[in-house]
mmCIF file of C-alpha atoms in Angstrom:
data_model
loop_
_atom_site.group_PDB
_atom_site.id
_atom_site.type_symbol
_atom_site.label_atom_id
_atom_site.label_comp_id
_atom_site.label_asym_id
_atom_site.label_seq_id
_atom_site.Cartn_x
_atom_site.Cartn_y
_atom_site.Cartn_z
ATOM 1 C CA UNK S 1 2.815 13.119 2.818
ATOM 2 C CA UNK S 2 5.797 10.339 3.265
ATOM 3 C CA UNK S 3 7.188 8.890 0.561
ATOM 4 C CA UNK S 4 8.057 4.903 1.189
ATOM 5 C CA UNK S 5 11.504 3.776 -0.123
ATOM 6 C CA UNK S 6 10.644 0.573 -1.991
ATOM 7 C CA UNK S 7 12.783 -2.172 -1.009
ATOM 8 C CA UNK S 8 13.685 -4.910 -3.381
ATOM 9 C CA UNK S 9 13.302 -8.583 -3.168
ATOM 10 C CA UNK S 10 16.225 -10.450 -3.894
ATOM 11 C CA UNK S 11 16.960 -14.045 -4.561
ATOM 12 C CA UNK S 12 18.397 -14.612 -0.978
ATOM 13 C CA UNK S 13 15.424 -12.975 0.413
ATOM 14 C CA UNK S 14 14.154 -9.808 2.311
ATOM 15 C CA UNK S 15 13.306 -8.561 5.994
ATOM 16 C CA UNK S 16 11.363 -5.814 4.666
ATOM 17 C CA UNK S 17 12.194 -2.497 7.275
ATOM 18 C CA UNK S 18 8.190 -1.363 8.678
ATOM 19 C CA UNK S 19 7.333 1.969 9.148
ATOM 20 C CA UNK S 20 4.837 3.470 10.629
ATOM 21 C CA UNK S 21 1.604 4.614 8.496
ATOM 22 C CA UNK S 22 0.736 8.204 8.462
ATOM 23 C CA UNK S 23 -2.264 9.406 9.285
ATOM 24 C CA UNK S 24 -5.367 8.348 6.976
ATOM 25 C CA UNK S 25 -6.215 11.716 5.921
ATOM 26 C CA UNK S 26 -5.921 12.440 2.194
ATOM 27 C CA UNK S 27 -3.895 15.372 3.174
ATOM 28 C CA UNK S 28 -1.199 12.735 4.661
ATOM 29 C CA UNK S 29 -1.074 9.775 2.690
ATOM 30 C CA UNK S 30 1.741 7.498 1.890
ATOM 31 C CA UNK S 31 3.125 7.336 -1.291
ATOM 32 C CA UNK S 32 5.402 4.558 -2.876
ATOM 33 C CA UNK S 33 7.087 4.605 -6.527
ATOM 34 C CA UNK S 34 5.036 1.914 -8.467
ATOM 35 C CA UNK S 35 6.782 -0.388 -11.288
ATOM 36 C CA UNK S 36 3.936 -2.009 -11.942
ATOM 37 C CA UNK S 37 5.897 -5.222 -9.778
ATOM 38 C CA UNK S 38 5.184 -3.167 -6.566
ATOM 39 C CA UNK S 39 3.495 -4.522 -3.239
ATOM 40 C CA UNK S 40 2.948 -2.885 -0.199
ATOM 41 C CA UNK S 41 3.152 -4.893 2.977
ATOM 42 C CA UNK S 42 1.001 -3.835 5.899
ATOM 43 C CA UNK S 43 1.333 -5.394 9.657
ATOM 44 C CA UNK S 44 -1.630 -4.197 12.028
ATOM 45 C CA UNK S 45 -0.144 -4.618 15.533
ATOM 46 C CA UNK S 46 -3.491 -2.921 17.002
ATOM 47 C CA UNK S 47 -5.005 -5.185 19.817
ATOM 48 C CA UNK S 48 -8.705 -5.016 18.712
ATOM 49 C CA UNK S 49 -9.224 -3.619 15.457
ATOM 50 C CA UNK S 50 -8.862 -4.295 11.929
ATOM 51 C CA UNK S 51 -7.640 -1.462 9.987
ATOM 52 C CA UNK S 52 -8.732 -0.851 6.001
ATOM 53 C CA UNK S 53 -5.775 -0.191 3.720
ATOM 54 C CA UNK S 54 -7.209 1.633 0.612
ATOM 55 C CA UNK S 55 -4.370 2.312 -2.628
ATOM 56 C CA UNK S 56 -6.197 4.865 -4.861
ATOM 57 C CA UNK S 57 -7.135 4.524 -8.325
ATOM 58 C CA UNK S 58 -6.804 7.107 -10.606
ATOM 59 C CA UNK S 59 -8.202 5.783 -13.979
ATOM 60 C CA UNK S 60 -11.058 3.346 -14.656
ATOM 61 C CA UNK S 61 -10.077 -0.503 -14.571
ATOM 62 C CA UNK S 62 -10.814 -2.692 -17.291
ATOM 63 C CA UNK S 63 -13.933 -3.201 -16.655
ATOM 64 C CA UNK S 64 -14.399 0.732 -17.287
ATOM 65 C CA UNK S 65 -15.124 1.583 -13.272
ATOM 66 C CA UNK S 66 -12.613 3.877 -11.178
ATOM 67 C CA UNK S 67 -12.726 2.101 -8.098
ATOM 68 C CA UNK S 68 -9.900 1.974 -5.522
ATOM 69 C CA UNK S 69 -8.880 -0.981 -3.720
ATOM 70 C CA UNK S 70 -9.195 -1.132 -0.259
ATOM 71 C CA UNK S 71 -8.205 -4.437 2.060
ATOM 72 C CA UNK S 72 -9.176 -5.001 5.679
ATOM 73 C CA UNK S 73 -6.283 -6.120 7.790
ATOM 74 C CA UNK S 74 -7.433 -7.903 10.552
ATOM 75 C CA UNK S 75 -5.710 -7.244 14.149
ATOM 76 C CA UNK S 76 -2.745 -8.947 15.174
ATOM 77 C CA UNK S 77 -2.263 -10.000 11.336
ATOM 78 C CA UNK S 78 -0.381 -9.000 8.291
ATOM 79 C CA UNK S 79 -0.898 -8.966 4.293
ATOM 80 C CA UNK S 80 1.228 -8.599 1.271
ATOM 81 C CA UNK S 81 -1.237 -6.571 -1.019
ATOM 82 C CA UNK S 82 -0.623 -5.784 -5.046
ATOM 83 C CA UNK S 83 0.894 -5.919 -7.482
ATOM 84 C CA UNK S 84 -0.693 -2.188 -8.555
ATOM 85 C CA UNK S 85 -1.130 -1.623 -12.295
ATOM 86 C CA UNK S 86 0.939 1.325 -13.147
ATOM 87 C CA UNK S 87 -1.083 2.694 -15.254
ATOM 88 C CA UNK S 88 -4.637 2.734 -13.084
ATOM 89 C CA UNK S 89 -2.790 3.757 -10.241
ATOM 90 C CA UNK S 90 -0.081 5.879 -10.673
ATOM 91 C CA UNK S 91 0.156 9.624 -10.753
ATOM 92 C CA UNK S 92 2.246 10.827 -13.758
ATOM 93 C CA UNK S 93 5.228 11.115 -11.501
ATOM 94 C CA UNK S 94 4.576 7.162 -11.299
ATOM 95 C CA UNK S 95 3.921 7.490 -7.616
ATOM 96 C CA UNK S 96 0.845 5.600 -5.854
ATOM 97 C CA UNK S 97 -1.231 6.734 -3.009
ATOM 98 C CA UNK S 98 -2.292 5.200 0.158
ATOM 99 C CA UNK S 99 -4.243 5.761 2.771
ATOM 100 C CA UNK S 100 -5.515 3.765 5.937
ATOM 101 C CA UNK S 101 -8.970 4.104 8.059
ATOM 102 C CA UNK S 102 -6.622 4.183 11.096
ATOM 103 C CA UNK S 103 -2.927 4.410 11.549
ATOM 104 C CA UNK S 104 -2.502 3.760 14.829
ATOM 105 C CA UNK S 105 -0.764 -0.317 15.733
ATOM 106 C CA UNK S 106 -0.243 0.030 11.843
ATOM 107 C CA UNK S 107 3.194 -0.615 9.906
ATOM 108 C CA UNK S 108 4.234 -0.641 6.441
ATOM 109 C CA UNK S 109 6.565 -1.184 3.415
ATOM 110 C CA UNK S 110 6.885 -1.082 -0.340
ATOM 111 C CA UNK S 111 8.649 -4.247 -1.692
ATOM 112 C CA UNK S 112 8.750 -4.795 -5.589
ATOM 113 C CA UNK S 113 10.229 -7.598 -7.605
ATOM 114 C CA UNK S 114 12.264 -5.837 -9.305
#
């Protein structure tokens, strides 16, 4: 498991620094520290495929289902998903999990508000 340094948007602005995903196994997830004001931006530079970015839930949501959310990125695109509820989707550490259906053309970072 990697743990994403969340990077902070400031008045003037942010170039957020990608990384690459790890593998989509739940043995090799990313993880991010989650304020509650955290977003995780994904860029898919595969050719042909769209990958599925899934952020796992660990408590029910309001409308009393545990459910994870899971976004499809299409190719050649990128999305700006969250904010993540801290507490539906944090561990107790406060740390949130992520995994992806494929890593490969795929990029990331954690950005928060604050």
């Amino acid at each position: 498991m990697a743990t994403l340094t969340v990077q902070t948007i400031a008045k003037t602005g942010l170039v957020p620094s990608l990384v690459a995903a790890l593998s989509g196994d739940a043995d090799t997830s990313d993880l991010f520290y989650n304020n509650g004001n955290t977003f995780l931006w994904v860029k898919n530079d595969d050719a042909t495929n769209a990958r599925t970015v899934t952020i796992n839930s660990l408590v029910n949501c309001n409308q009393g289902f545990d459910h994870d959310v899971a976004v499809i990125v299409a190719h050649g695109t990128q999305a700006l998903i969250g904010p993540f509820e801290a507490s539906r989707f944090n561990s107790s550490a406060g740390i949130a999990t992520v995994t992806y259906s494929s890593e490969t053309g795929l990029t990331v970072a954690a950005v928060s508000l604050t």
